[in-house]
Coordinates of C-alpha atoms and ligand atoms in Angstrom, one line a residue:
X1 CA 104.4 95.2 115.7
X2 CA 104.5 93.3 112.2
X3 CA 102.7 93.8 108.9
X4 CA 100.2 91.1 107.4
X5 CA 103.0 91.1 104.4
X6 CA 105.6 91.1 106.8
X7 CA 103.8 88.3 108.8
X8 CA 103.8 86.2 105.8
X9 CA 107.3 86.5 104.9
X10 CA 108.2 85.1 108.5
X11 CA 106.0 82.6 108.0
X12 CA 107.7 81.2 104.8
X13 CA 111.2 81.9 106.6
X14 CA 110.1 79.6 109.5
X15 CA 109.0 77.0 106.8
X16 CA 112.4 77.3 105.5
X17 CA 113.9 77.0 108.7
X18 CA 112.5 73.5 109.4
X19 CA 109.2 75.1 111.4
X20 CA 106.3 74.6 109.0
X21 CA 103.2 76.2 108.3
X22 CA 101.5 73.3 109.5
X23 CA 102.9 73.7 113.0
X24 CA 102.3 77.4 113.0
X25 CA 98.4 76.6 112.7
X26 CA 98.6 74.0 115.5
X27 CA 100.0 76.4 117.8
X28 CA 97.6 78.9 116.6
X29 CA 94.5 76.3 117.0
X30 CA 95.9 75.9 120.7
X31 CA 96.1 79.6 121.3
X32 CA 93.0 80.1 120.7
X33 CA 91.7 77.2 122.5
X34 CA 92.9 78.6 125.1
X35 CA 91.7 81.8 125.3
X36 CA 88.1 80.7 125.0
X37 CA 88.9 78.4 128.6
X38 CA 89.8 81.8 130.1
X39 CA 86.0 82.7 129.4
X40 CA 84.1 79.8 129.2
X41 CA 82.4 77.3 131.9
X42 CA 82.6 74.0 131.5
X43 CA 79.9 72.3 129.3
X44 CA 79.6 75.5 127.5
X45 CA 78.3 75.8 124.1
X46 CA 81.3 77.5 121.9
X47 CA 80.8 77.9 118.0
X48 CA 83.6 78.3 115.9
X49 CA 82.6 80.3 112.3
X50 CA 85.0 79.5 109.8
X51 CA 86.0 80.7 106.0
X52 CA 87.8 78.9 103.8
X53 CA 91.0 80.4 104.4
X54 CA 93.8 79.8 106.9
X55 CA 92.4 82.0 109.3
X56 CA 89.1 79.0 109.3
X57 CA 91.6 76.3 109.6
X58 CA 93.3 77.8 112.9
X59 CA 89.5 77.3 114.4
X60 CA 89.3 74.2 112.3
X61 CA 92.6 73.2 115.2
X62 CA 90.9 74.7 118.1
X63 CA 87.9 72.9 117.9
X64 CA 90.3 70.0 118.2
X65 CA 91.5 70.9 121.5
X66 CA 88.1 72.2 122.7
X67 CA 85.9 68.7 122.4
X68 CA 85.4 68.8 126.6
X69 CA 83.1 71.8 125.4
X70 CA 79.4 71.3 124.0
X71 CA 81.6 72.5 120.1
X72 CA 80.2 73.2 117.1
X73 CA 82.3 74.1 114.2
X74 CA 80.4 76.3 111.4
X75 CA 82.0 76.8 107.8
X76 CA 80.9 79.1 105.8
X77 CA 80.3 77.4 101.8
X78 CA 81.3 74.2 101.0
X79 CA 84.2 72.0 101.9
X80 CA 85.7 71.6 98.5
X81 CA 86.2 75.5 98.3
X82 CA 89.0 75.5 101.3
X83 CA 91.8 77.3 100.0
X84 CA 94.7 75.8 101.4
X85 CA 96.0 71.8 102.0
X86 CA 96.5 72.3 105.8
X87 CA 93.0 73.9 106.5
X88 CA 91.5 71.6 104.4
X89 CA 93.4 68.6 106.2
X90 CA 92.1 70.0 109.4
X91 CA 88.7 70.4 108.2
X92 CA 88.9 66.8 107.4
X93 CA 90.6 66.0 111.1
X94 CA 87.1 67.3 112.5
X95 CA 85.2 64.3 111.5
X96 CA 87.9 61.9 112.5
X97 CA 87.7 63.7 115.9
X98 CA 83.7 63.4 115.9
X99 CA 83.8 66.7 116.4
X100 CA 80.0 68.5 115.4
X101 CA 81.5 70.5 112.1
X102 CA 79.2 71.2 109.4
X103 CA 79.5 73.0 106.3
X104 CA 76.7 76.2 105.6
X105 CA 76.6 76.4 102.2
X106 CA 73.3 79.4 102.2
X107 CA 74.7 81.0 105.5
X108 CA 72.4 84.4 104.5
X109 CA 69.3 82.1 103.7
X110 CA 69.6 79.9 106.8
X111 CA 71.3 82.1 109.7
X112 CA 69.6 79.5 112.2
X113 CA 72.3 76.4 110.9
X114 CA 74.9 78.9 112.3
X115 CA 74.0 77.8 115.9
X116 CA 74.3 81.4 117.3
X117 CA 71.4 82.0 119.2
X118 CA 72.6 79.5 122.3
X119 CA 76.4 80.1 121.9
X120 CA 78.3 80.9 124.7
X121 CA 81.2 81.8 123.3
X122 CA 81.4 82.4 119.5
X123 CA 84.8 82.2 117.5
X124 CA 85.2 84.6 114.7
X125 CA 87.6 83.0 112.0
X126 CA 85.7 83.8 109.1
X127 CA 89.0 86.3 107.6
X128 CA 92.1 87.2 109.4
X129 CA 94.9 89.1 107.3
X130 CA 93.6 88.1 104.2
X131 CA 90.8 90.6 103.9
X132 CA 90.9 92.3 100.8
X133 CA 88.2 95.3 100.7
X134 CA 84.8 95.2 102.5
X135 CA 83.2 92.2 103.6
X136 CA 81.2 90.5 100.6
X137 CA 78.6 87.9 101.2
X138 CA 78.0 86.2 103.2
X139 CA 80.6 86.8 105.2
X140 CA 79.1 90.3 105.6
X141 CA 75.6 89.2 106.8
X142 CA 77.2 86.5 109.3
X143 CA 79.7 89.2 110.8
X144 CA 76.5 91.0 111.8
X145 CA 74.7 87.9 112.7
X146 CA 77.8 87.1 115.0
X147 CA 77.4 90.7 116.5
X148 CA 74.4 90.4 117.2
X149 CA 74.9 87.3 119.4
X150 CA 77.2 89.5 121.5
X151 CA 74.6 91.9 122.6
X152 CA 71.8 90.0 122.2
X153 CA 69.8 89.7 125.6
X154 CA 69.3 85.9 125.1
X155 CA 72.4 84.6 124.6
X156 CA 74.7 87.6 125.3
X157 CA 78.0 85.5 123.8
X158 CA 81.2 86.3 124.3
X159 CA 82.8 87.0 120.6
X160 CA 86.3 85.7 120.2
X161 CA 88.1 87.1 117.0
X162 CA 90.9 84.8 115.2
X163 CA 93.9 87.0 114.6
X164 CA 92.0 89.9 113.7
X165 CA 88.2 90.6 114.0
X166 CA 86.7 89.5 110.7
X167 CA 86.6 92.9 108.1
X168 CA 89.2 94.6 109.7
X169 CA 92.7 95.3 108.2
X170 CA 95.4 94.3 110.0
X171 CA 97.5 96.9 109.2
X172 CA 95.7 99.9 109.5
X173 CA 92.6 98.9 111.6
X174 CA 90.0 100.0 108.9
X175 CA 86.9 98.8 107.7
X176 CA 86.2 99.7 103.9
X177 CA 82.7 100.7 103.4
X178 CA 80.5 98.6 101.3
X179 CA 78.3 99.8 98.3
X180 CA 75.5 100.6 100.7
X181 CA 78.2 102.5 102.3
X182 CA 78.0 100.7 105.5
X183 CA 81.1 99.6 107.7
X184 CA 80.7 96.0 108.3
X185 CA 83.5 94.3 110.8
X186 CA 82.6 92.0 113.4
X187 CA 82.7 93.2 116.9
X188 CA 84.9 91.1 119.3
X189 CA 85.3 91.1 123.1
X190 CA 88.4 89.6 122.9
X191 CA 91.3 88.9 119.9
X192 CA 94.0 86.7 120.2
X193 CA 96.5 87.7 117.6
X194 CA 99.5 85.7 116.3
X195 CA 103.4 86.1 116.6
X196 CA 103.2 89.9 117.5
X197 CA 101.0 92.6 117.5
X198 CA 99.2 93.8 114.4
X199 CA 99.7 98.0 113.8
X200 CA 95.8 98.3 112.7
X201 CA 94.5 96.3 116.5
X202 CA 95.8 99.5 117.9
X203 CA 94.7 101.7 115.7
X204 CA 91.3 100.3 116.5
X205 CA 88.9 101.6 118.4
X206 CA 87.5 99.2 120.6
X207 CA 87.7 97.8 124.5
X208 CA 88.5 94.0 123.1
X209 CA 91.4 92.8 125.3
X210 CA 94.3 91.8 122.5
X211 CA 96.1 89.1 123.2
X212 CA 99.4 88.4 121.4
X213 CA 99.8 84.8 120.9
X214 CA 103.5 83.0 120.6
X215 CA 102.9 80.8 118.0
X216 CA 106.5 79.1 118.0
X217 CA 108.2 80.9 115.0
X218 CA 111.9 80.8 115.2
X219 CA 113.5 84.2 116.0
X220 CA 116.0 83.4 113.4
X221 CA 112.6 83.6 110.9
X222 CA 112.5 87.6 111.7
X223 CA 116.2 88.3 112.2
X224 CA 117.7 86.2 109.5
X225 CA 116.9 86.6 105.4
X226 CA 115.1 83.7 103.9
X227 CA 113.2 82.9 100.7
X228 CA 109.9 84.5 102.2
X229 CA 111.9 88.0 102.0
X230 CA 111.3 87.3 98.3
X231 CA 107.7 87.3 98.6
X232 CA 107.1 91.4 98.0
X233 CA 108.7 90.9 94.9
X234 CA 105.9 89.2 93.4
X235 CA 104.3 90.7 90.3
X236 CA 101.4 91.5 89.3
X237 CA 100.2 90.1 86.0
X238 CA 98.7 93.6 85.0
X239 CA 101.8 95.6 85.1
X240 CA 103.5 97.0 82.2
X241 CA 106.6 98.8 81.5
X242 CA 108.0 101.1 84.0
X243 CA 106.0 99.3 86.7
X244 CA 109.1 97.8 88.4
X245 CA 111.5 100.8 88.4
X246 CA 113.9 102.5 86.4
X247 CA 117.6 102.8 87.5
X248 CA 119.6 105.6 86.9
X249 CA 123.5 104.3 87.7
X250 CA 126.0 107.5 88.6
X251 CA 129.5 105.8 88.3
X252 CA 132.5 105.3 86.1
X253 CA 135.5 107.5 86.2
X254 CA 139.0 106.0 87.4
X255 CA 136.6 102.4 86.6
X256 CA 134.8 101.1 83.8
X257 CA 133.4 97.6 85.0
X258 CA 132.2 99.0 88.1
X259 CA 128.9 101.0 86.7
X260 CA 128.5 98.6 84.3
X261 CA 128.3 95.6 86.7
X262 CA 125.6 97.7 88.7
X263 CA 123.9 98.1 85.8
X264 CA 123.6 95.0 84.1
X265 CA 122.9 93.6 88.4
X266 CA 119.7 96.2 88.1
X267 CA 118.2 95.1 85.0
X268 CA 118.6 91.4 86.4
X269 CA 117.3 92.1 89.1
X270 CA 114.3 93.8 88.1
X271 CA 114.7 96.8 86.8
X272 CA 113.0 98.0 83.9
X273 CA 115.2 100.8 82.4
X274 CA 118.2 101.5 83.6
X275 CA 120.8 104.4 82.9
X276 CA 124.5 105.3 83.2
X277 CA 125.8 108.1 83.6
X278 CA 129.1 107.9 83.4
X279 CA 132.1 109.9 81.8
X280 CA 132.5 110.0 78.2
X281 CA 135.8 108.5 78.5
X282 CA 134.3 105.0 79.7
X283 CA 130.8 105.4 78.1
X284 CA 131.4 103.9 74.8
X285 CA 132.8 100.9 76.9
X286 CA 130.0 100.6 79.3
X287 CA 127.7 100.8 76.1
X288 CA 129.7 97.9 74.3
X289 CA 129.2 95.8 77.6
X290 CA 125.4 95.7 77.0
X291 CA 123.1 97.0 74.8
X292 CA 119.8 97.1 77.2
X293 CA 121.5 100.0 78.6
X294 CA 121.0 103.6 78.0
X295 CA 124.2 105.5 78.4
X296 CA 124.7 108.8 79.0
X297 CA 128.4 110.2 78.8
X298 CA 129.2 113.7 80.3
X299 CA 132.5 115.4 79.5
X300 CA 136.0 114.9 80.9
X301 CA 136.7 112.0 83.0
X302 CA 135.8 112.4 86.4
X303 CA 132.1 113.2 87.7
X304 CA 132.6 116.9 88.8
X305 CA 130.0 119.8 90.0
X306 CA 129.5 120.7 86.3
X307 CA 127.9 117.7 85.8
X308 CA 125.0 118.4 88.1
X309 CA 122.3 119.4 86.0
X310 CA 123.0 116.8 83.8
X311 CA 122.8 114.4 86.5
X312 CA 119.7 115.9 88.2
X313 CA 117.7 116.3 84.6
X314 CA 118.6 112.1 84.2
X315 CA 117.7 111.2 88.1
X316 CA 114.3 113.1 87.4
X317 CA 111.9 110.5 86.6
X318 CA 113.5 107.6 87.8
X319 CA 112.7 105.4 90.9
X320 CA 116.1 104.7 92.3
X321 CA 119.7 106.5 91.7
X322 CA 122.9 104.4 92.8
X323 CA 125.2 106.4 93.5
X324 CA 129.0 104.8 93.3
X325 CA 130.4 102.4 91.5
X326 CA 133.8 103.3 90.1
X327 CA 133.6 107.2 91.0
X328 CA 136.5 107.5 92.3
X329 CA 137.2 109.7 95.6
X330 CA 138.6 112.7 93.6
X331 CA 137.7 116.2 95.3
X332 CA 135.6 117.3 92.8
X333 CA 133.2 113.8 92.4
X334 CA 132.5 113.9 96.0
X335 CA 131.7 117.2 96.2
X336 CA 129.5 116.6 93.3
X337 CA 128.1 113.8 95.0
X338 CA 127.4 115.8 98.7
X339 CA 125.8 118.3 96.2
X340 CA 123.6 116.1 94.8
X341 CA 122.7 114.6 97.6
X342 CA 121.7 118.3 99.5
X343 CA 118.7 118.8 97.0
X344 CA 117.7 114.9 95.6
X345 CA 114.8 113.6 97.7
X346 CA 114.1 110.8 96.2
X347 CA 115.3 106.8 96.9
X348 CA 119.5 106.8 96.4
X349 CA 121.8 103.7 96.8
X350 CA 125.0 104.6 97.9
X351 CA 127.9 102.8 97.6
X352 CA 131.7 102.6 96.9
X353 CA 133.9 106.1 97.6
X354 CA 130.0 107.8 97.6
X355 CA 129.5 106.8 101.0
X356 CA 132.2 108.8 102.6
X357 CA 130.4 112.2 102.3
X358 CA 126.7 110.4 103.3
X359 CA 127.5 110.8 107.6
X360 CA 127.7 114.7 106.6
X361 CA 125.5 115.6 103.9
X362 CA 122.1 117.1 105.2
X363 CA 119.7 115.5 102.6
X364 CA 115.9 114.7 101.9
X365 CA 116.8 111.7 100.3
X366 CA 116.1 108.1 101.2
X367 CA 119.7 106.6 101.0
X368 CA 120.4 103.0 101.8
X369 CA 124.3 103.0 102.2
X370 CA 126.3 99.8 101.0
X371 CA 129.7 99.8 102.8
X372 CA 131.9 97.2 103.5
X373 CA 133.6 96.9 106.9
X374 CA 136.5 99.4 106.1
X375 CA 134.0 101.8 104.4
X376 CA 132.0 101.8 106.9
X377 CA 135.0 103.2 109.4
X378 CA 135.8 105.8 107.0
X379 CA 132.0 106.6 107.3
X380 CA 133.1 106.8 110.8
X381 CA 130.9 103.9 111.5
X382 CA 131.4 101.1 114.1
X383 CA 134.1 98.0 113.7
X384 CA 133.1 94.8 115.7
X385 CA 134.7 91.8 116.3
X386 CA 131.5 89.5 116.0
X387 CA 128.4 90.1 113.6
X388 CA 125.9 90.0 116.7
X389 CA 128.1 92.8 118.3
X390 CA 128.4 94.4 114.8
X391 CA 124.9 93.9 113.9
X392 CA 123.8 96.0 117.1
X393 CA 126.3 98.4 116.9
X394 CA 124.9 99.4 113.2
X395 CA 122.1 99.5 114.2
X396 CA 122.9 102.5 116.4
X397 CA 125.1 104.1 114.2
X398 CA 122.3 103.7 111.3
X399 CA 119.5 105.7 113.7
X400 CA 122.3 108.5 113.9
X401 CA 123.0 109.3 110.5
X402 CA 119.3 108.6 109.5
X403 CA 119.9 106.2 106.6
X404 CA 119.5 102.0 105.8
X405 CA 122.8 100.4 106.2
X406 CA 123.8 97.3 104.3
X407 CA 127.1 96.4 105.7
X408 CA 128.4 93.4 103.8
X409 CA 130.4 91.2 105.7
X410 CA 130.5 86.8 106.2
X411 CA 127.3 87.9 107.6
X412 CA 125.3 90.9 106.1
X413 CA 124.2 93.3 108.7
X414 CA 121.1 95.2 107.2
X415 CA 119.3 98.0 109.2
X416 CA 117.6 101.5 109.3
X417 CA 118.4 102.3 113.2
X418 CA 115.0 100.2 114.1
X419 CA 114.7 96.7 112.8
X420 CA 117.2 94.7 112.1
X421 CA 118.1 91.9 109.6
X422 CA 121.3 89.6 108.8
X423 CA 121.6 87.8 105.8
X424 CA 123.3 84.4 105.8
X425 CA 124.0 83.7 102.3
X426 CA 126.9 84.5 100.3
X427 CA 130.9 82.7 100.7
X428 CA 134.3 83.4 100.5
X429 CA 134.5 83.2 97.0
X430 CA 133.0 86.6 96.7
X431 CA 136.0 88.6 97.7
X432 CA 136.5 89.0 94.6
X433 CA 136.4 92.6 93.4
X434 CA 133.3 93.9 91.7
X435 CA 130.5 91.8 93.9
X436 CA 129.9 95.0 96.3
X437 CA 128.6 96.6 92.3
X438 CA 126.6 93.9 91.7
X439 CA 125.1 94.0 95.5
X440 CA 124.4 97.7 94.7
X441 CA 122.7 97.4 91.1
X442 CA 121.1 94.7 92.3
X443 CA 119.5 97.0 95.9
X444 CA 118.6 100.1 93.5
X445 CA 116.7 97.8 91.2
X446 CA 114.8 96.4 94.2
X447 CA 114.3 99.4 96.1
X448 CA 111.5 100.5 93.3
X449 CA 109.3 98.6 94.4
X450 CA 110.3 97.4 98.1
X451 CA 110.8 100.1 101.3
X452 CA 114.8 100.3 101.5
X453 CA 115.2 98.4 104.9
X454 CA 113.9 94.9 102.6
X455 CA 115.4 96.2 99.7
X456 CA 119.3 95.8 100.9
X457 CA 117.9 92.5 102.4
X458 CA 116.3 91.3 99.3
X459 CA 119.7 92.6 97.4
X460 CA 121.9 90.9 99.8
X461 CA 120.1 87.8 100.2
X462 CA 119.8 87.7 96.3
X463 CA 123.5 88.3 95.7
X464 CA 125.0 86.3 97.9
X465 CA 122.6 83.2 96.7
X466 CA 123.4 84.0 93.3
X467 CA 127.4 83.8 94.7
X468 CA 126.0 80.5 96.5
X469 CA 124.8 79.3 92.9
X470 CA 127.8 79.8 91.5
X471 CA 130.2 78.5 93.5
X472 CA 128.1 75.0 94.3
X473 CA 128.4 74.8 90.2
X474 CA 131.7 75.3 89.5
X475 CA 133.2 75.8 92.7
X476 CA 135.5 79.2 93.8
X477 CA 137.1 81.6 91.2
X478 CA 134.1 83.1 90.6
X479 CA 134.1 86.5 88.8
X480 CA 131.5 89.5 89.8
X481 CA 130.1 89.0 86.4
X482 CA 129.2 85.0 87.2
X483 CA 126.8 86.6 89.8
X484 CA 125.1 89.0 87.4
X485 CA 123.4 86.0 85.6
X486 CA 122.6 84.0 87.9
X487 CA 120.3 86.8 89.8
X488 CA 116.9 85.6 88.8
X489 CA 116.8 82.5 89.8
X490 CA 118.1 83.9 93.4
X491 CA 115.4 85.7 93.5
X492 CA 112.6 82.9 92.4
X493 CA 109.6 82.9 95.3
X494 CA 108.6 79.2 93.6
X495 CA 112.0 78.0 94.5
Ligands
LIG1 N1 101.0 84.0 108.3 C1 101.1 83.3 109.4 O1 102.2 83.3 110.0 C2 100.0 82.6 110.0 C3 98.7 82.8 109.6 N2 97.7 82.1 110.1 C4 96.3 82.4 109.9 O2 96.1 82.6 108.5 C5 95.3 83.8 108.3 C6 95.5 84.3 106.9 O3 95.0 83.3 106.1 P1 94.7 83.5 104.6 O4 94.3 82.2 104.0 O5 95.8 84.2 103.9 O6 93.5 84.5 104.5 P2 92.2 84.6 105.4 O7 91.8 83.2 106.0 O8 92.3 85.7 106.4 O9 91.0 85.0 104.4 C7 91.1 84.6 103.1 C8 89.7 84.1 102.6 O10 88.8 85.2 102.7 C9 88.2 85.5 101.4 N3 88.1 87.0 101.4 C10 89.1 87.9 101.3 N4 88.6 89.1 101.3 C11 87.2 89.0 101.5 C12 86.2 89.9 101.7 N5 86.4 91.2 101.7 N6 84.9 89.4 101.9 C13 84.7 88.0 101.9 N7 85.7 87.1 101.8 C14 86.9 87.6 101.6 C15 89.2 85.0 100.5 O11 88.6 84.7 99.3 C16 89.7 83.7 101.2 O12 88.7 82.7 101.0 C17 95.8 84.7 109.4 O13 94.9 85.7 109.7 C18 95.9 83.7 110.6 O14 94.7 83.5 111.2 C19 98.1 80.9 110.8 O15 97.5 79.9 110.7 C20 99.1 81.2 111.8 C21 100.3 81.6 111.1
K2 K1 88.8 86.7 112.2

């Protein structure tokens, strides 16, 4: 099962991974080619209707592999309005091929240019996942022109539907209403899907037969992070302040830099506001480390149950709390930390000496845990001689205590007891002490705005490219600080 966003992420991963885009929609082209064989004689007629999107140019590829057939390939408004190079390259193959393609620029004002009536077998590839509320014109008149060649006496056509039947969301199988309040999607007999099946096709009530196309991407595209992890983060030119999260940091104690590293990770990461609560004793040094931070010192120099209301008033509001950096593993923190934990439902990173009481603590909260190998033991967690071995042994152990685990290692193991991710990036260099801070700012900034399972593997993949960046500058010796900066740019989609 995979999301449309997911979907698209693993797309850009393959692309990265030497498997591009181009090749996706060839395989696509071919799949669907294939399924219309499985229904159609030969010599029959099979019309392909096409948008301008991506979803069009996987038709635009079938027709290509389909020319035995009487083929007629039907776009919907004018050539120059295809949205992407590689449909609009195989738009242009058509005519090379002398394949029948024309463009209908009036599709509403001349339904008889679609070349329904005699089809045999019609294509729908007007909109796959990139549907975005209910059909508009014309694509709206044609998906009922299209159903209506399926049940029509005269031609009685067997509807194929590209990826997803036209108007429906892939993800949760609904079709929005229009003004006139009507549902419009097309009706298919059959959909051949891409990759892997799509949550909203089985939400969907219908008797098509699904089938679920491999389409050649890598398995390393899915398991491994890439740059098209980056692509939920995104923004959206209207947001405003607040939009991307605000951090509240819980550290300091027996360690200064350690809050502040997470801290300053955060905001470069993407955070907002972000907090520290910390103890008086190190405030006023966390506050001379940077002034975009909002400090807030409680007595004494340990975090201890006293502190709690404090804590719980400052978390109140915020998006994220990360837990860790620099506590300490005093009595008193970690029962202040188990306590916090018991009544905070909200989205926690936890990290550092934190993480020991996390296996235990019976909590509402959303936690992604950061532990490295050795705190993961003391979590009572798995060791593992290899990262596969490790990676499904996590796994397990993450179903069991209910929580995202991020354990760092040459290879990142990231996973919330279902799926399962491994981030490649990163070096030796960042043994250093203080990167597992950054790593957590950097996850509690993300995990605003992104479920925790891709926050830890946005977070890891960003800090150890960021270590990556460093290192290919200026070679090892890096310091946790050298990461903080370079942050953003690990975390540029137009890389
Ligand atoms: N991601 C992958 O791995 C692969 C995807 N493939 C195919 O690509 C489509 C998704 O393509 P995309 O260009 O993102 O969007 P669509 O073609 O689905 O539609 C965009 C198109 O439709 C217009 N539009 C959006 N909403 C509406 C609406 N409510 N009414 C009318 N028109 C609408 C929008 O303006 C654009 O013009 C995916 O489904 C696959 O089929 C691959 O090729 C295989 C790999
Ligand atoms: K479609």
């Amino acid at each position: 099962m995979i999301t449309a966003d997911r979907m698209a992420a693993v797309d850009a991963n393959a692309a990265a991974l030497g498997v591009p885009r181009k090749q996706l929609m060839e395989s696509a082209g071919n799949a669907i080619a294939r399924e219309v064989r499985t229904v159609a004689d030969p010599g029959a007629t099979v019309t392909l209707v096409c948008g301008r999107g991506n979803n069009g140019g996987d038709a635009f590829v079938a027709a290509r592999f389909l020319s035995d057939y009487d083929v007629r390939v039907r776009l919907l408004g004018r050539p120059e309005t295809i949205r992407t190079t590689i449909a609009k390259e195989n738009w242009d193959a058509l005519a090379a091929a002398e394949i029948d393609a024309e463009a209908v620029v009036d599709p509403v004002a001349e339904p008889n240019r679609l070349t329904l009536a005699n089809a045999d077998v019609v294509v729908d590839a007007m909109l796959g996942t990139g549907v975005s509320g209910p059909l508009r014109e014309p694509e709206r008149t044609v998906a009922k022109r299209i159903t209506e060649a399926a049940s029509s006496t005269a031609s009685d056509a067997t509807v194929i539907a590209v990826d997803v039947p036209s108007g429906v969301d892939a993800d949760t199988g609904e079709v929005a209403a229009g003004p006139d309040g009507e549902h419009v999607a097309v009706a298919a007999d059959r959909i051949v899907t891409f990759h892997d099946a799509k949550p909203g096709l089985e939400e969907l009530r219908t008797d098509a037969t699904v089938t679920v196309a491999d389409i050649g991407i890598p398995t390393a595209a899915a398991l491994f992070t890439g740059p098209g992890d980056l692509l939920g983060l995104d923004r959206d030119p209207e947001s405003h302040k607040g939009d991307h999260g605000e951090v509240l940091v819980v550290g300091g104690g027996p360690y200064t830099g350690a809050p502040t590293l997470a801290a300053r990770a955060a905001l470069r990461a993407g955070a907002d506001l972000v907090r520290v609560a910390c103890p008086e004793s190190v405030a006023r040094e966390v506050q001379g480390f940077s002034e975009n931070l909002i400090v807030h010192g409680f007595p004494g120099a340990i975090l201890e149950p006293d502190h709690l209301d404090r804590i719980r008033d400052l978390a109140a509001g915020r998006d994220v709390v990360v837990f860790g950096p620099g506590l300490g593993d005093a009595e008193p923190t970690l029962s202040a930390v188990e306590r916090f934990l018991e009544d905070y439902d909200g989205r926690a990173v936890v990290d550092a000496d934190a993480l020991q009481v996390v296996p235990d603590v019976e909590t509402e909260a959303t936690l992604v845990c950061t532990p490295h190998q050795g705190e993961l033991r003391a979590m009572g967690g798995p060791s593992a001689e290899n990262w596969r071995e490790r990676a499904e042994r996590v796994r397990e152990f993450a179903a069991e205590i209910g929580h995202t685990l991020l354990v760092k290692g040459a290879y990142d193991v990231i996973t919330d007891g279902e799926d399962l991710r491994v981030n490649r990036t990163g070096n030796p260099g960042m043994t250093v002490g203080g990167t597992g801070d950054v790593l957590a700012g950097a996850v509690g900034a993300v995990a605003c705005t992104q479920r925790p399972l891709q926050a830890a593997a946005i977070g890891a993949y960003a800090n150890g490219r960021a270590g990556d960046l460093v290192v290919e500058e200026r070679g090892y010796g890096l310091v946790a600080t050298d990461l903080i900066d370079r942050i953003p740019e690990a975390v540029r989609t137009d890389a």
